[in-house]
Amino acid sequence: MTDRDPLVLDAMLGKLATYLRMCGYDAAYALDRDAEADEDLLALAETEGRRLVTRDEDLARTVEDAVLLTERAVEDQLRELLAAGFELELSEEPVRCGTCNAPVERVDRTEPTPEYAPDPAEIDTWRCRDCGRHFWKGSHWADVADQIREL
Ligand SMILES: [Zn+2]
């Protein structure tokens, strides 16, 4: 996964950011990073070496390797990315937090987990190093895997 370009997605692409993170991309999202204004978004892309993904044609034109998306629905946006040569496939296991984009770590089998998460002794569970959210490969994971396979 490390050979994939880190990305930054504009304010209109929050849902897409979650999908990309589940595919193992380092996908920063404008609103998480307080970068709604064009100049802040461009500065973030520049300082962190992130490729800009945007639905804003004018903005895309100002950056050399920006990815311009035209579709509104996330499935269609994913198809546009596939057409642009992006690899879209769920990671073997969670690598990035879908909520905040930080790396996740495996929860030890004996560690306690919050009520919404499964018992790690029974189901492999991961925790975000930053926001602490827990992840596992449950029905949501399977749904997204199907959705991506059917693109
Ligand atoms: Zn997180």
CSV table of N, CA and C and ligand atoms in Angstrom, one decimal:
chain,number,residue,atom,x,y,z
A,1,MET,N,0.8,-1.2,0.0
A,1,MET,CA,0.0,0.0,0.0
A,1,MET,C,0.9,1.3,0.0
A,2,THR,N,2.1,1.1,0.4
A,2,THR,CA,2.9,2.3,0.6
A,2,THR,C,3.3,3.0,-0.7
A,3,ASP,N,3.1,2.3,-1.8
A,3,ASP,CA,3.5,2.9,-3.1
A,3,ASP,C,2.3,3.8,-3.6
A,4,ARG,N,1.2,3.8,-2.9
A,4,ARG,CA,0.1,4.6,-3.4
A,4,ARG,C,0.3,6.1,-3.0
A,5,ASP,N,0.0,7.0,-3.9
A,5,ASP,CA,0.1,8.4,-3.6
A,5,ASP,C,-0.8,8.8,-2.5
A,6,PRO,N,-0.3,9.5,-1.5
A,6,PRO,CA,-1.3,10.1,-0.5
A,6,PRO,C,-2.2,11.1,-1.2
A,7,LEU,N,-3.4,11.2,-0.7
A,7,LEU,CA,-4.4,12.0,-1.4
A,7,LEU,C,-5.0,13.1,-0.5
A,8,VAL,N,-5.5,14.1,-1.0
A,8,VAL,CA,-6.4,15.0,-0.2
A,8,VAL,C,-7.6,15.3,-1.1
A,9,LEU,N,-8.8,15.1,-0.4
A,9,LEU,CA,-10.1,15.2,-1.0
A,9,LEU,C,-10.8,16.5,-0.6
A,10,ASP,N,-11.4,17.1,-1.6
A,10,ASP,CA,-12.1,18.4,-1.3
A,10,ASP,C,-13.3,18.2,-0.4
A,11,ALA,N,-13.9,19.3,0.0
A,11,ALA,CA,-15.0,19.2,1.0
A,11,ALA,C,-16.3,18.4,0.5
A,12,MET,N,-16.4,18.3,-0.9
A,12,MET,CA,-17.5,17.6,-1.4
A,12,MET,C,-17.4,16.0,-1.4
A,13,LEU,N,-16.2,15.6,-1.0
A,13,LEU,CA,-15.9,14.1,-1.2
A,13,LEU,C,-15.6,13.3,0.0
A,14,GLY,N,-16.4,13.7,1.1
A,14,GLY,CA,-16.2,13.1,2.4
A,14,GLY,C,-16.5,11.6,2.4
A,15,LYS,N,-17.5,11.2,1.7
A,15,LYS,CA,-17.9,9.8,1.6
A,15,LYS,C,-16.9,9.0,0.8
A,16,LEU,N,-16.4,9.6,-0.2
A,16,LEU,CA,-15.4,8.9,-1.0
A,16,LEU,C,-14.1,8.7,-0.2
A,17,ALA,N,-13.8,9.6,0.7
A,17,ALA,CA,-12.6,9.5,1.5
A,17,ALA,C,-12.7,8.2,2.4
A,18,THR,N,-13.8,8.0,2.9
A,18,THR,CA,-14.0,6.8,3.7
A,18,THR,C,-13.7,5.5,2.9
A,19,TYR,N,-14.3,5.4,1.7
A,19,TYR,CA,-14.0,4.3,0.8
A,19,TYR,C,-12.5,4.1,0.5
A,20,LEU,N,-11.9,5.2,0.2
A,20,LEU,CA,-10.5,5.1,-0.2
A,20,LEU,C,-9.6,4.7,1.0
A,21,ARG,N,-10.0,5.1,2.2
A,21,ARG,CA,-9.3,4.7,3.4
A,21,ARG,C,-9.5,3.2,3.6
A,22,MET,N,-10.7,2.7,3.3
A,22,MET,CA,-10.9,1.2,3.5
A,22,MET,C,-10.1,0.4,2.4
A,23,CYS,N,-9.7,1.1,1.4
A,23,CYS,CA,-8.9,0.5,0.3
A,23,CYS,C,-7.4,0.7,0.7
A,24,GLY,N,-7.1,1.3,1.8
A,24,GLY,CA,-5.7,1.5,2.3
A,24,GLY,C,-5.1,2.7,1.8
A,25,TYR,N,-5.8,3.6,1.2
A,25,TYR,CA,-5.2,4.9,0.8
A,25,TYR,C,-5.1,5.9,2.0
A,26,ASP,N,-4.0,6.6,2.0
A,26,ASP,CA,-3.9,7.7,2.9
A,26,ASP,C,-4.7,8.9,2.3
A,27,ALA,N,-5.9,9.0,2.7
A,27,ALA,CA,-6.8,10.0,2.1
A,27,ALA,C,-7.3,11.0,3.1
A,28,ALA,N,-6.6,12.2,3.1
A,28,ALA,CA,-7.0,13.3,4.0
A,28,ALA,C,-8.2,14.0,3.4
A,29,TYR,N,-9.1,14.5,4.3
A,29,TYR,CA,-10.3,15.1,3.8
A,29,TYR,C,-10.3,16.5,4.3
A,30,ALA,N,-10.6,17.4,3.4
A,30,ALA,CA,-10.6,18.9,3.6
A,30,ALA,C,-11.2,19.3,4.9
A,31,LEU,N,-12.4,18.8,5.2
A,31,LEU,CA,-13.2,19.3,6.4
A,31,LEU,C,-12.6,18.7,7.7
A,32,ASP,N,-11.9,17.6,7.6
A,32,ASP,CA,-11.2,17.0,8.8
A,32,ASP,C,-10.0,17.9,9.1
A,33,ARG,N,-9.5,18.5,8.1
A,33,ARG,CA,-8.2,19.2,8.2
A,33,ARG,C,-8.4,20.7,8.2
A,34,ASP,N,-9.6,21.2,8.3
A,34,ASP,CA,-9.9,22.6,8.4
A,34,ASP,C,-9.3,23.3,7.1
A,35,ALA,N,-9.5,22.7,6.0
A,35,ALA,CA,-9.0,23.2,4.7
A,35,ALA,C,-10.1,23.3,3.7
A,36,GLU,N,-11.2,24.0,4.1
A,36,GLU,CA,-12.3,24.2,3.1
A,36,GLU,C,-12.0,25.2,2.0
A,37,ALA,N,-11.3,26.2,2.4
A,37,ALA,CA,-11.0,27.3,1.4
A,37,ALA,C,-9.9,26.7,0.4
A,38,ASP,N,-10.0,27.1,-0.9
A,38,ASP,CA,-9.1,26.6,-1.9
A,38,ASP,C,-7.7,26.8,-1.5
A,39,GLU,N,-7.3,27.9,-1.0
A,39,GLU,CA,-5.9,28.2,-0.7
A,39,GLU,C,-5.4,27.2,0.4
A,40,ASP,N,-6.3,26.9,1.4
A,40,ASP,CA,-5.9,26.0,2.4
A,40,ASP,C,-5.7,24.6,1.9
A,41,LEU,N,-6.6,24.2,1.0
A,41,LEU,CA,-6.6,22.9,0.4
A,41,LEU,C,-5.3,22.7,-0.4
A,42,LEU,N,-5.0,23.7,-1.2
A,42,LEU,CA,-3.8,23.7,-2.0
A,42,LEU,C,-2.5,23.7,-1.2
A,43,ALA,N,-2.5,24.4,-0.1
A,43,ALA,CA,-1.4,24.4,0.8
A,43,ALA,C,-1.2,23.1,1.5
A,44,LEU,N,-2.3,22.4,1.9
A,44,LEU,CA,-2.2,21.1,2.5
A,44,LEU,C,-1.6,20.1,1.5
A,45,ALA,N,-2.1,20.1,0.2
A,45,ALA,CA,-1.6,19.2,-0.8
A,45,ALA,C,-0.1,19.4,-1.0
A,46,GLU,N,0.3,20.7,-1.0
A,46,GLU,CA,1.7,21.0,-1.3
A,46,GLU,C,2.6,20.6,-0.1
A,47,THR,N,2.2,21.0,1.1
A,47,THR,CA,3.1,20.7,2.2
A,47,THR,C,3.2,19.2,2.5
A,48,GLU,N,2.1,18.5,2.3
A,48,GLU,CA,2.2,17.1,2.7
A,48,GLU,C,2.4,16.2,1.4
A,49,GLY,N,2.6,16.8,0.3
A,49,GLY,CA,2.8,16.0,-0.9
A,49,GLY,C,1.6,15.1,-1.3
A,50,ARG,N,0.4,15.7,-1.1
A,50,ARG,CA,-0.8,14.9,-1.4
A,50,ARG,C,-1.3,15.3,-2.8
A,51,ARG,N,-1.9,14.3,-3.5
A,51,ARG,CA,-2.5,14.5,-4.8
A,51,ARG,C,-3.9,15.0,-4.5
A,52,LEU,N,-4.3,16.0,-5.2
A,52,LEU,CA,-5.6,16.6,-5.0
A,52,LEU,C,-6.7,15.9,-5.8
A,53,VAL,N,-7.8,15.5,-5.1
A,53,VAL,CA,-8.9,14.9,-5.8
A,53,VAL,C,-10.1,15.9,-5.5
A,54,THR,N,-10.7,16.4,-6.6
A,54,THR,CA,-11.7,17.4,-6.4
A,54,THR,C,-12.8,17.3,-7.5
A,55,ARG,N,-13.9,18.0,-7.2
A,55,ARG,CA,-15.0,18.1,-8.2
A,55,ARG,C,-15.0,19.5,-8.7
A,56,ASP,N,-14.0,20.3,-8.3
A,56,ASP,CA,-14.0,21.7,-8.7
A,56,ASP,C,-13.0,21.9,-9.9
A,57,GLU,N,-13.6,22.1,-11.0
A,57,GLU,CA,-12.9,22.2,-12.3
A,57,GLU,C,-11.8,23.3,-12.3
A,58,ASP,N,-12.2,24.4,-11.7
A,58,ASP,CA,-11.2,25.5,-11.7
A,58,ASP,C,-10.0,25.2,-10.8
A,59,LEU,N,-10.3,24.6,-9.7
A,59,LEU,CA,-9.3,24.2,-8.7
A,59,LEU,C,-8.4,23.1,-9.4
A,60,ALA,N,-9.0,22.2,-10.0
A,60,ALA,CA,-8.2,21.1,-10.6
A,60,ALA,C,-7.2,21.6,-11.6
A,61,ARG,N,-7.7,22.7,-12.3
A,61,ARG,CA,-6.8,23.3,-13.4
A,61,ARG,C,-5.6,23.9,-12.8
A,62,THR,N,-5.6,24.3,-11.6
A,62,THR,CA,-4.5,25.0,-11.0
A,62,THR,C,-3.4,24.1,-10.5
A,63,VAL,N,-3.6,22.8,-10.4
A,63,VAL,CA,-2.6,21.8,-9.9
A,63,VAL,C,-2.3,20.8,-11.0
A,64,GLU,N,-1.1,20.5,-11.2
A,64,GLU,CA,-0.7,19.7,-12.3
A,64,GLU,C,-1.3,18.3,-12.3
A,65,ASP,N,-1.2,17.6,-11.2
A,65,ASP,CA,-1.6,16.2,-11.2
A,65,ASP,C,-2.9,15.9,-10.5
A,66,ALA,N,-3.7,17.0,-10.4
A,66,ALA,CA,-5.0,16.8,-9.7
A,66,ALA,C,-5.9,15.8,-10.5
A,67,VAL,N,-6.8,15.2,-9.7
A,67,VAL,CA,-7.8,14.2,-10.3
A,67,VAL,C,-9.1,15.0,-10.2
A,68,LEU,N,-9.7,15.2,-11.4
A,68,LEU,CA,-11.0,15.9,-11.4
A,68,LEU,C,-12.1,14.8,-11.5
A,69,LEU,N,-13.0,14.9,-10.6
A,69,LEU,CA,-14.2,14.0,-10.7
A,69,LEU,C,-15.4,14.8,-11.1
A,70,THR,N,-16.3,14.2,-11.8
A,70,THR,CA,-17.5,15.0,-12.2
A,70,THR,C,-18.8,14.4,-11.6
A,71,GLU,N,-18.7,13.2,-11.2
A,71,GLU,CA,-19.9,12.5,-10.7
A,71,GLU,C,-20.3,12.9,-9.2
A,72,ARG,N,-21.5,12.7,-8.9
A,72,ARG,CA,-22.0,13.1,-7.6
A,72,ARG,C,-22.1,11.9,-6.6
A,73,ALA,N,-22.6,10.7,-7.2
A,73,ALA,CA,-22.7,9.5,-6.3
A,73,ALA,C,-21.4,8.8,-6.1
A,74,VAL,N,-21.2,8.3,-4.9
A,74,VAL,CA,-19.9,7.8,-4.6
A,74,VAL,C,-19.5,6.6,-5.5
A,75,GLU,N,-20.5,5.7,-5.9
A,75,GLU,CA,-20.2,4.6,-6.7
A,75,GLU,C,-19.6,5.1,-8.1
A,76,ASP,N,-20.3,6.2,-8.6
A,76,ASP,CA,-19.8,6.7,-9.9
A,76,ASP,C,-18.4,7.4,-9.7
A,77,GLN,N,-18.2,8.0,-8.6
A,77,GLN,CA,-16.9,8.6,-8.3
A,77,GLN,C,-15.8,7.5,-8.3
A,78,LEU,N,-16.2,6.3,-7.7
A,78,LEU,CA,-15.2,5.2,-7.6
A,78,LEU,C,-14.9,4.7,-9.0
A,79,ARG,N,-16.0,4.7,-9.9
A,79,ARG,CA,-15.7,4.2,-11.3
A,79,ARG,C,-14.8,5.2,-12.0
A,80,GLU,N,-15.0,6.5,-11.7
A,80,GLU,CA,-14.1,7.5,-12.3
A,80,GLU,C,-12.7,7.3,-11.9
A,81,LEU,N,-12.5,6.9,-10.6
A,81,LEU,CA,-11.1,6.7,-10.1
A,81,LEU,C,-10.5,5.5,-10.8
A,82,LEU,N,-11.3,4.4,-10.9
A,82,LEU,CA,-10.9,3.2,-11.6
A,82,LEU,C,-10.4,3.5,-13.0
A,83,ALA,N,-11.2,4.3,-13.7
A,83,ALA,CA,-10.9,4.7,-15.1
A,83,ALA,C,-9.6,5.6,-15.1
A,84,ALA,N,-9.3,6.3,-14.0
A,84,ALA,CA,-8.1,7.1,-14.0
A,84,ALA,C,-6.9,6.3,-13.5
A,85,GLY,N,-7.1,5.0,-13.4
A,85,GLY,CA,-6.0,4.1,-13.0
A,85,GLY,C,-5.8,3.8,-11.6
A,86,PHE,N,-6.7,4.2,-10.7
A,86,PHE,CA,-6.6,3.9,-9.3
A,86,PHE,C,-6.9,2.4,-9.0
A,87,GLU,N,-6.1,1.9,-8.1
A,87,GLU,CA,-6.4,0.5,-7.7
A,87,GLU,C,-7.4,0.5,-6.6
A,88,LEU,N,-8.5,-0.1,-6.8
A,88,LEU,CA,-9.6,-0.1,-5.8
A,88,LEU,C,-9.9,-1.5,-5.4
A,89,GLU,N,-9.5,-1.8,-4.2
A,89,GLU,CA,-9.7,-3.2,-3.6
A,89,GLU,C,-9.6,-3.0,-2.1
A,90,LEU,N,-10.5,-3.6,-1.4
A,90,LEU,CA,-10.3,-3.5,0.1
A,90,LEU,C,-9.0,-4.1,0.5
A,91,SER,N,-8.4,-3.5,1.5
A,91,SER,CA,-7.2,-4.0,2.1
A,91,SER,C,-7.5,-5.4,2.7
A,92,GLU,N,-6.5,-6.2,2.8
A,92,GLU,CA,-6.6,-7.5,3.5
A,92,GLU,C,-7.2,-7.3,4.9
A,93,GLU,N,-6.7,-6.3,5.6
A,93,GLU,CA,-7.3,-5.9,6.9
A,93,GLU,C,-7.2,-4.4,7.0
A,94,PRO,N,-8.0,-3.8,7.9
A,94,PRO,CA,-8.0,-2.4,8.0
A,94,PRO,C,-6.6,-1.8,8.3
A,95,VAL,N,-6.3,-0.7,7.6
A,95,VAL,CA,-5.0,-0.1,7.7
A,95,VAL,C,-5.2,1.4,8.2
A,96,ARG,N,-6.2,2.0,7.7
A,96,ARG,CA,-6.5,3.4,8.0
A,96,ARG,C,-7.9,3.5,8.7
A,97,CYS,N,-8.0,4.5,9.6
A,97,CYS,CA,-9.3,4.8,10.2
A,97,CYS,C,-10.2,5.4,9.2
A,98,GLY,N,-11.4,4.8,9.0
A,98,GLY,CA,-12.3,5.4,8.0
A,98,GLY,C,-12.8,6.8,8.5
A,99,THR,N,-12.8,7.0,9.7
A,99,THR,CA,-13.3,8.3,10.3
A,99,THR,C,-12.3,9.4,10.2
A,100,CYS,N,-11.0,9.1,10.6
A,100,CYS,CA,-10.1,10.2,10.7
A,100,CYS,C,-8.8,10.0,9.9
A,101,ASN,N,-8.6,8.9,9.2
A,101,ASN,CA,-7.5,8.6,8.3
A,101,ASN,C,-6.2,8.3,9.0
A,102,ALA,N,-6.2,8.2,10.4
A,102,ALA,CA,-4.9,7.8,11.1
A,102,ALA,C,-4.7,6.3,10.9
A,103,PRO,N,-3.5,5.8,11.1
A,103,PRO,CA,-3.3,4.4,11.0
A,103,PRO,C,-4.0,3.6,12.2
A,104,VAL,N,-4.4,2.4,11.9
A,104,VAL,CA,-5.0,1.6,13.0
A,104,VAL,C,-4.0,0.5,13.4
A,105,GLU,N,-4.2,0.0,14.6
A,105,GLU,CA,-3.4,-1.1,15.2
A,105,GLU,C,-4.3,-2.2,15.6
A,106,ARG,N,-3.7,-3.4,15.6
A,106,ARG,CA,-4.5,-4.6,16.0
A,106,ARG,C,-4.7,-4.6,17.5
A,107,VAL,N,-5.9,-4.9,17.9
A,107,VAL,CA,-6.2,-4.9,19.4
A,107,VAL,C,-5.9,-6.3,19.8
A,108,ASP,N,-5.1,-6.4,20.9
A,108,ASP,CA,-4.7,-7.7,21.5
A,108,ASP,C,-6.0,-8.5,21.9
A,109,ARG,N,-5.8,-9.8,21.8
A,109,ARG,CA,-7.0,-10.7,22.1
A,109,ARG,C,-7.5,-10.5,23.5
A,110,THR,N,-6.7,-10.1,24.4
A,110,THR,CA,-7.1,-10.0,25.8
A,110,THR,C,-7.5,-8.6,26.2
A,111,GLU,N,-7.4,-7.6,25.3
A,111,GLU,CA,-7.7,-6.2,25.7
A,111,GLU,C,-9.2,-6.0,25.7
A,112,PRO,N,-9.7,-5.2,26.6
A,112,PRO,CA,-11.1,-4.8,26.6
A,112,PRO,C,-11.4,-3.9,25.4
A,113,THR,N,-12.7,-4.1,24.9
A,113,THR,CA,-13.1,-3.2,23.8
A,113,THR,C,-14.4,-2.5,24.2
A,114,PRO,N,-14.7,-1.4,23.5
A,114,PRO,CA,-16.0,-0.7,23.9
A,114,PRO,C,-17.2,-1.6,23.5
A,115,GLU,N,-18.3,-1.2,24.0
A,115,GLU,CA,-19.5,-2.0,23.9
A,115,GLU,C,-19.9,-2.2,22.4
A,116,TYR,N,-19.7,-1.3,21.6
A,116,TYR,CA,-20.1,-1.4,20.2
A,116,TYR,C,-19.2,-2.4,19.4
A,117,ALA,N,-18.1,-2.7,19.9
A,117,ALA,CA,-17.1,-3.5,19.2
A,117,ALA,C,-17.2,-5.0,19.7
A,118,PRO,N,-16.8,-5.9,18.8
A,118,PRO,CA,-16.8,-7.3,19.2
A,118,PRO,C,-15.7,-7.7,20.2
A,119,ASP,N,-15.7,-8.9,20.8
A,119,ASP,CA,-14.7,-9.3,21.7
A,119,ASP,C,-13.5,-9.8,20.8
A,120,PRO,N,-12.3,-9.1,21.0
A,120,PRO,CA,-11.2,-9.4,20.2
A,120,PRO,C,-10.7,-10.8,20.3
A,121,ALA,N,-11.1,-11.6,21.3
A,121,ALA,CA,-10.7,-13.0,21.4
A,121,ALA,C,-11.5,-13.8,20.4
A,122,GLU,N,-12.6,-13.2,19.9
A,122,GLU,CA,-13.4,-14.0,19.0
A,122,GLU,C,-13.3,-13.4,17.6
A,123,ILE,N,-13.2,-12.1,17.4
A,123,ILE,CA,-13.2,-11.5,16.1
A,123,ILE,C,-12.0,-10.5,16.1
A,124,ASP,N,-11.2,-10.6,15.0
A,124,ASP,CA,-10.1,-9.7,14.9
A,124,ASP,C,-10.6,-8.3,14.9
A,125,THR,N,-9.9,-7.4,15.7
A,125,THR,CA,-10.4,-6.1,15.9
A,125,THR,C,-9.2,-5.1,15.8
A,126,TRP,N,-9.4,-3.9,15.2
A,126,TRP,CA,-8.3,-2.9,15.1
A,126,TRP,C,-8.8,-1.6,15.8
A,127,ARG,N,-7.9,-0.8,16.2
A,127,ARG,CA,-8.2,0.4,16.9
A,127,ARG,C,-7.4,1.5,16.2
A,128,CYS,N,-8.1,2.7,16.0
A,128,CYS,CA,-7.4,3.9,15.5
A,128,CYS,C,-6.5,4.4,16.5
A,129,ARG,N,-5.2,4.7,16.1
A,129,ARG,CA,-4.2,5.2,17.0
A,129,ARG,C,-4.5,6.6,17.4
A,130,ASP,N,-5.3,7.3,16.6
A,130,ASP,CA,-5.6,8.7,16.9
A,130,ASP,C,-6.9,8.9,17.6
A,131,CYS,N,-8.0,8.5,17.0
A,131,CYS,CA,-9.4,8.8,17.6
A,131,CYS,C,-9.9,7.6,18.4
A,132,GLY,N,-9.2,6.5,18.4
A,132,GLY,CA,-9.6,5.4,19.3
A,132,GLY,C,-10.7,4.5,18.8
A,133,ARG,N,-11.3,4.8,17.6
A,133,ARG,CA,-12.4,4.1,17.1
A,133,ARG,C,-12.0,2.6,16.8
A,134,HIS,N,-12.9,1.7,17.0
A,134,HIS,CA,-12.6,0.3,16.8
A,134,HIS,C,-13.2,-0.2,15.4
A,135,PHE,N,-12.5,-1.1,14.8
A,135,PHE,CA,-12.9,-1.6,13.5
A,135,PHE,C,-12.8,-3.1,13.5
A,136,TRP,N,-13.6,-3.7,12.7
A,136,TRP,CA,-13.5,-5.2,12.5
A,136,TRP,C,-14.1,-5.4,11.1
A,137,LYS,N,-13.9,-6.7,10.6
A,137,LYS,CA,-14.4,-7.0,9.3
A,137,LYS,C,-15.8,-7.5,9.4
A,138,GLY,N,-16.8,-6.7,9.7
A,138,GLY,CA,-18.2,-7.2,9.9
A,138,GLY,C,-19.0,-7.0,8.7
A,139,SER,N,-20.3,-6.8,8.8
A,139,SER,CA,-21.2,-6.8,7.7
A,139,SER,C,-20.9,-5.6,6.8
A,140,HIS,N,-20.6,-4.4,7.4
A,140,HIS,CA,-20.3,-3.2,6.7
A,140,HIS,C,-19.1,-3.5,5.7
A,141,TRP,N,-18.1,-4.1,6.3
A,141,TRP,CA,-16.8,-4.4,5.5
A,141,TRP,C,-17.2,-5.2,4.3
A,142,ALA,N,-18.0,-6.3,4.5
A,142,ALA,CA,-18.4,-7.2,3.4
A,142,ALA,C,-19.3,-6.4,2.4
A,143,ASP,N,-20.2,-5.5,2.9
A,143,ASP,CA,-21.0,-4.8,1.9
A,143,ASP,C,-20.1,-3.9,1.0
A,144,VAL,N,-19.1,-3.2,1.6
A,144,VAL,CA,-18.3,-2.4,0.8
A,144,VAL,C,-17.4,-3.2,-0.1
A,145,ALA,N,-17.0,-4.4,0.3
A,145,ALA,CA,-16.2,-5.2,-0.6
A,145,ALA,C,-17.0,-5.6,-1.8
A,146,ASP,N,-18.3,-6.0,-1.6
A,146,ASP,CA,-19.2,-6.3,-2.7
A,146,ASP,C,-19.4,-5.2,-3.6
A,147,GLN,N,-19.6,-4.0,-3.0
A,147,GLN,CA,-19.9,-2.8,-3.8
A,147,GLN,C,-18.7,-2.5,-4.7
A,148,ILE,N,-17.5,-2.6,-4.2
A,148,ILE,CA,-16.3,-2.3,-4.9
A,148,ILE,C,-16.1,-3.4,-6.0
A,149,ARG,N,-16.4,-4.6,-5.7
A,149,ARG,CA,-16.2,-5.7,-6.7
A,149,ARG,C,-17.2,-5.5,-7.9
A,150,GLU,N,-18.3,-4.9,-7.6
A,150,GLU,CA,-19.3,-4.8,-8.6
A,150,GLU,C,-19.2,-3.5,-9.5
A,151,LEU,N,-18.2,-2.7,-9.2
A,151,LEU,CA,-18.0,-1.4,-10.0
A,151,LEU,C,-17.8,-1.7,-11.5
B,1,ZN,ZN,-9.5,7.5,13.8
